[in-house]
Amino acid sequence: MPRIAVTGGSGKLGRAVVRELVQHGYEVHNLDLAAPAEQLCPYTRVDLTDFGQVVGALTAVDDRYSGIDAVVHLAAIPAPGLRPDAATFTNNVTSSYHVFAAARTAGIRRIVWASSETLLGLPFDTPPPYLPVDEEYAARPETSYSLSKHLDEQMAAQFCRWDPEFTAVGLRFSNVMEPHDYAAFPGFDADPRQRIWNLWGYIDARDGAQAVRLALGYDRPGCEIFVIANADTVMSRRTADLAAEYFPDVPVTRELGEHETLLSIEKARRLLGYEPAFSWRSALQ
């Protein structure tokens, strides 16, 4: 099986991705500043803001490996507001450029990376153009964090233009959740505005990991972007009722399932074969 480098493999989504890939037989190497809480695969401490370290990590590390087949790039300051704006932007854009450029230097032609749902226009103070939202309208970054993710997508497209055999898959992950987070979900019903900022969406880390694995198998050269969310919302109320009450002037492009996500995953279903396997509803039964 291919040898995969996962940057940020010690993080919330990274842990799930490493576990998913290891369980499916991949040789996985975690490249991160932070050591993992659980040693699921070999770990190497790498500062992604140092280009030399990134090139070294993607070519060979002593007797551990020589050469990497594909990169999963998850490492980043993971949300707005955790660091000053310029620090978030500088860290995230620099790290992503280093990963893309080092992969090209190392002859790696396949990258899957974490983009973000924030490019859809979060927190939707300006309503979206239609519901469910999808990848078809222009990105609408509203923070320095989402602007960094927007530039990641632009960079990936240009790396693919430079090398017609390069495949870069950006996954616009929703708000990542682990099973222990679900205990708080019933409380969202008291005030839907608590979660309106991302249209009541979420992604179970295990389903996010599934999407990464499927994206590694995507065999079309070029840059492709996918929204990755769970199939349902965080709410008990019907999705159509939420849309009608909180976005009354926004067109709804099709009939909605009872609890269907408003972060459309139809493209990921169609092109990746992605189908979420987990839901907070079954976890709390």
Coordinates of C-alpha atoms in Angstrom, one line a residue:
M1 CA 0.0 0.0 0.0
P2 CA 1.2 3.6 -0.5
R3 CA 3.3 5.4 2.0
I4 CA 1.3 8.5 3.2
A5 CA 2.6 11.5 5.1
V6 CA -0.1 13.1 7.3
T7 CA 0.7 16.6 8.5
G8 CA -1.1 17.5 11.7
G9 CA -1.7 13.8 12.4
S10 CA -1.8 14.5 16.2
G11 CA -4.8 16.8 15.9
K12 CA -8.5 16.1 16.3
L13 CA -9.2 15.2 12.7
G14 CA -5.6 14.0 12.2
R15 CA -6.0 11.3 14.8
A16 CA -9.0 9.9 13.0
V17 CA -7.3 10.1 9.6
V18 CA -4.2 8.3 10.8
R19 CA -6.4 5.6 12.4
E20 CA -8.5 5.2 9.2
L21 CA -5.5 4.9 6.9
V22 CA -3.6 2.5 9.2
Q23 CA -6.7 0.3 9.5
H24 CA -6.9 0.2 5.7
G25 CA -3.4 -1.0 5.3
Y26 CA -1.5 2.2 4.4
E27 CA 1.9 2.9 5.7
V28 CA 1.4 6.2 7.5
H29 CA 3.9 8.8 9.0
N30 CA 2.6 11.6 11.2
L31 CA 4.4 14.9 10.7
D32 CA 3.5 17.4 13.4
L33 CA 4.9 19.8 15.9
A34 CA 2.9 18.2 18.7
A35 CA 3.5 14.6 19.7
P36 CA 0.5 12.3 19.4
A37 CA -1.4 11.3 22.5
E38 CA -1.6 7.8 21.1
Q39 CA 1.1 6.3 18.9
L40 CA -0.8 4.9 16.0
C41 CA 2.1 5.3 13.5
P42 CA 5.6 6.6 13.4
Y43 CA 5.9 10.3 14.4
T44 CA 8.4 12.9 13.3
R45 CA 8.4 16.4 14.7
V46 CA 8.3 18.8 11.8
D47 CA 8.0 22.6 11.8
L48 CA 6.0 23.3 8.6
T49 CA 7.1 26.9 8.5
D50 CA 10.6 25.8 7.9
F51 CA 10.9 24.8 4.2
G52 CA 14.0 22.7 4.7
Q53 CA 12.3 20.6 7.3
V54 CA 9.4 20.0 5.0
V55 CA 11.5 19.0 2.1
G56 CA 13.5 16.7 4.3
A57 CA 10.4 15.1 5.8
L58 CA 8.9 14.4 2.3
T59 CA 12.0 12.9 0.9
A60 CA 13.6 10.7 3.6
V61 CA 13.9 10.4 7.3
D62 CA 16.9 8.3 8.4
D63 CA 16.1 4.6 8.4
R64 CA 12.3 5.1 8.6
Y65 CA 11.6 5.7 4.9
S66 CA 12.9 7.0 1.7
G67 CA 10.2 8.6 -0.4
I68 CA 6.5 9.4 0.1
D69 CA 3.7 8.5 -2.3
A70 CA 1.1 11.0 -1.2
V71 CA 0.6 13.8 1.3
V72 CA -2.5 14.5 3.5
H73 CA -2.0 18.1 4.7
L74 CA -4.1 18.8 7.8
A75 CA -1.8 20.9 9.9
A76 CA -2.9 24.5 10.5
I77 CA -4.1 26.9 13.2
P78 CA -7.6 25.4 13.0
A79 CA -10.0 28.3 13.4
P80 CA -10.2 32.1 13.5
G81 CA -9.5 33.9 16.8
L82 CA -7.0 31.4 18.3
R83 CA -4.1 33.6 17.3
P84 CA -3.8 37.2 16.1
D85 CA -5.1 37.5 12.5
A86 CA -1.7 38.0 10.9
A87 CA -0.2 35.1 12.8
T88 CA -3.0 32.8 11.7
F89 CA -2.7 33.9 8.1
T90 CA 1.1 33.7 8.0
N91 CA 1.3 30.3 9.6
N92 CA -1.4 28.7 7.5
V93 CA -0.4 30.1 4.1
T94 CA 3.3 29.6 4.6
S95 CA 2.8 26.0 5.8
S96 CA 0.6 25.1 2.9
Y97 CA 3.0 26.6 0.4
H98 CA 5.9 24.7 1.9
V99 CA 3.9 21.4 1.7
F100 CA 2.9 22.0 -1.9
A101 CA 6.3 23.1 -3.0
A102 CA 8.2 20.4 -1.1
A103 CA 5.9 17.8 -2.6
R104 CA 6.7 19.1 -6.0
T105 CA 10.4 19.0 -5.2
A106 CA 10.1 15.5 -4.0
G107 CA 8.2 14.3 -7.0
I108 CA 5.0 13.7 -5.1
R109 CA 2.0 14.2 -7.4
R110 CA -0.9 13.6 -5.0
I111 CA -2.0 15.8 -2.2
V112 CA -5.2 15.9 -0.1
W113 CA -5.6 18.9 2.1
A114 CA -8.0 20.4 4.6
S115 CA -9.7 23.4 3.2
S116 CA -12.7 24.7 5.2
E117 CA -16.4 25.3 5.2
T118 CA -15.7 28.9 6.1
L119 CA -15.1 29.6 2.4
L120 CA -18.9 29.1 1.9
G121 CA -19.4 32.5 3.6
L122 CA -19.4 31.6 7.3
P123 CA -20.8 33.0 9.6
F124 CA -23.5 33.9 7.0
D125 CA -24.1 37.4 8.3
T126 CA -24.6 37.9 4.6
P127 CA -27.0 35.2 3.6
P128 CA -25.8 32.5 1.1
P129 CA -27.0 32.8 -2.5
Y130 CA -29.1 29.6 -2.2
L131 CA -29.6 26.5 0.0
P132 CA -28.1 23.9 0.3
V133 CA -24.8 25.6 -0.2
D134 CA -22.2 23.9 -2.4
E135 CA -18.9 24.3 -4.3
E136 CA -20.4 26.1 -7.3
Y137 CA -20.4 29.7 -6.1
A138 CA -17.3 31.8 -5.6
A139 CA -15.5 31.5 -2.3
R140 CA -16.6 34.2 0.3
P141 CA -13.8 34.3 3.0
E142 CA -14.8 36.6 5.9
T143 CA -11.8 36.1 8.2
S144 CA -8.1 36.0 8.0
Y145 CA -8.4 32.3 8.7
S146 CA -10.8 31.7 5.8
L147 CA -8.7 33.9 3.5
S148 CA -5.7 31.7 4.2
K149 CA -7.8 28.7 3.2
H150 CA -8.9 30.5 0.0
L151 CA -5.3 31.1 -0.9
D152 CA -4.5 27.4 -0.3
E153 CA -7.1 26.5 -2.9
Q154 CA -5.7 29.1 -5.4
M155 CA -2.2 27.8 -4.8
A156 CA -3.3 24.2 -5.4
A157 CA -4.9 25.1 -8.7
Q158 CA -1.6 26.7 -9.9
F159 CA 0.5 23.8 -8.8
C160 CA -1.8 21.6 -10.9
R161 CA -1.4 24.0 -13.8
W162 CA 2.3 23.8 -13.6
D163 CA 2.2 20.0 -13.6
P164 CA -0.6 18.4 -15.5
E165 CA -0.1 15.1 -13.7
F166 CA -0.5 16.7 -10.2
T167 CA -3.7 15.8 -8.3
A168 CA -4.8 18.1 -5.4
V169 CA -8.0 17.5 -3.6
G170 CA -9.3 20.1 -1.2
L171 CA -11.8 19.0 1.4
R172 CA -13.9 21.8 2.9
F173 CA -14.5 20.2 6.2
S174 CA -17.4 21.2 8.5
N175 CA -17.0 21.6 12.3
V176 CA -15.1 18.5 13.4
M177 CA -16.8 16.5 16.2
E178 CA -15.8 13.3 18.1
P179 CA -18.4 11.1 19.9
H180 CA -17.9 12.7 23.3
D181 CA -19.0 16.0 21.8
Y182 CA -22.5 14.8 21.0
A183 CA -23.7 15.1 24.6
A184 CA -24.1 18.8 24.0
F185 CA -26.1 18.5 20.8
P186 CA -29.6 18.3 22.3
G187 CA -29.0 21.7 23.9
F188 CA -28.8 23.4 20.5
D189 CA -32.6 23.0 20.1
A190 CA -33.2 25.7 22.8
D191 CA -31.7 28.4 20.5
P192 CA -31.0 27.5 16.9
R193 CA -29.0 30.7 16.5
Q194 CA -26.2 29.0 18.5
R195 CA -25.4 27.1 15.4
I196 CA -26.7 29.2 12.5
W197 CA -23.2 30.3 11.8
N198 CA -22.5 27.2 9.8
L199 CA -26.0 26.2 8.9
W200 CA -26.2 23.7 11.7
G201 CA -23.6 21.5 10.1
Y202 CA -20.9 19.2 11.5
I203 CA -18.6 16.4 10.5
D204 CA -17.9 13.3 12.6
A205 CA -14.1 13.0 12.6
R206 CA -14.4 9.4 11.5
D207 CA -16.5 10.4 8.4
G208 CA -13.9 13.1 7.7
A209 CA -11.3 10.4 7.8
Q210 CA -13.3 8.3 5.4
A211 CA -13.4 11.3 3.0
V212 CA -9.6 11.7 3.1
R213 CA -9.2 8.0 2.3
L214 CA -11.5 8.2 -0.6
A215 CA -9.9 11.4 -1.8
L216 CA -6.5 9.6 -1.9
G217 CA -8.0 7.3 -4.4
Y218 CA -9.4 10.0 -6.6
D219 CA -7.6 9.4 -9.9
R220 CA -8.2 12.6 -12.0
P221 CA -5.3 15.0 -12.3
G222 CA -6.0 18.6 -11.4
C223 CA -7.5 20.5 -8.5
E224 CA -10.9 19.5 -7.1
I225 CA -12.8 20.9 -4.2
F226 CA -15.4 19.1 -2.1
V227 CA -17.7 20.1 0.8
I228 CA -17.4 17.4 3.5
A229 CA -20.1 17.4 6.2
N230 CA -22.3 14.8 7.8
A231 CA -25.6 13.9 6.1
D232 CA -27.7 15.5 8.9
T233 CA -27.7 18.7 11.0
V234 CA -27.0 19.2 14.7
M235 CA -30.7 20.0 15.2
S236 CA -33.9 18.0 16.0
R237 CA -36.0 20.4 14.0
R238 CA -36.8 19.8 10.4
T239 CA -34.2 21.4 8.1
A240 CA -36.9 22.9 5.8
D241 CA -38.4 24.7 8.8
L242 CA -35.0 26.1 9.9
A243 CA -34.3 27.4 6.4
A244 CA -37.7 29.0 6.2
E245 CA -37.5 30.7 9.6
Y246 CA -33.9 31.9 9.5
F247 CA -33.3 32.4 5.8
P248 CA -36.7 33.3 4.4
D249 CA -35.4 35.2 1.4
V250 CA -32.9 32.6 0.3
P251 CA -33.9 30.3 -2.5
V252 CA -34.0 26.6 -1.6
T253 CA -33.0 24.7 -4.8
R254 CA -34.7 21.3 -4.0
E255 CA -36.8 19.5 -1.6
L256 CA -35.0 18.8 1.7
G257 CA -34.9 15.6 3.7
E258 CA -36.2 15.8 7.3
H259 CA -32.8 16.5 8.9
E260 CA -30.7 16.9 5.7
T261 CA -27.6 19.0 5.9
L262 CA -27.6 22.4 4.3
L263 CA -23.9 21.9 3.4
S264 CA -24.3 19.9 0.3
I265 CA -22.3 16.7 0.0
E266 CA -23.7 15.7 -3.3
K267 CA -20.5 16.3 -5.2
A268 CA -18.5 14.2 -2.8
R269 CA -21.1 11.5 -3.0
R270 CA -21.0 11.5 -6.8
L271 CA -17.2 11.8 -7.4
L272 CA -15.7 10.2 -4.3
G273 CA -18.3 7.7 -3.3
Y274 CA -18.5 9.4 0.1
E275 CA -21.4 8.4 2.4
P276 CA -21.3 9.4 6.0
A277 CA -21.6 6.4 8.4
F278 CA -22.0 8.2 11.7
S279 CA -24.6 10.5 13.3
W280 CA -25.0 12.1 16.7
R281 CA -28.6 10.8 16.6
S282 CA -27.6 7.2 16.7
A283 CA -24.8 7.9 19.1
L284 CA -27.2 9.3 21.8
Q285 CA -29.9 6.6 21.4

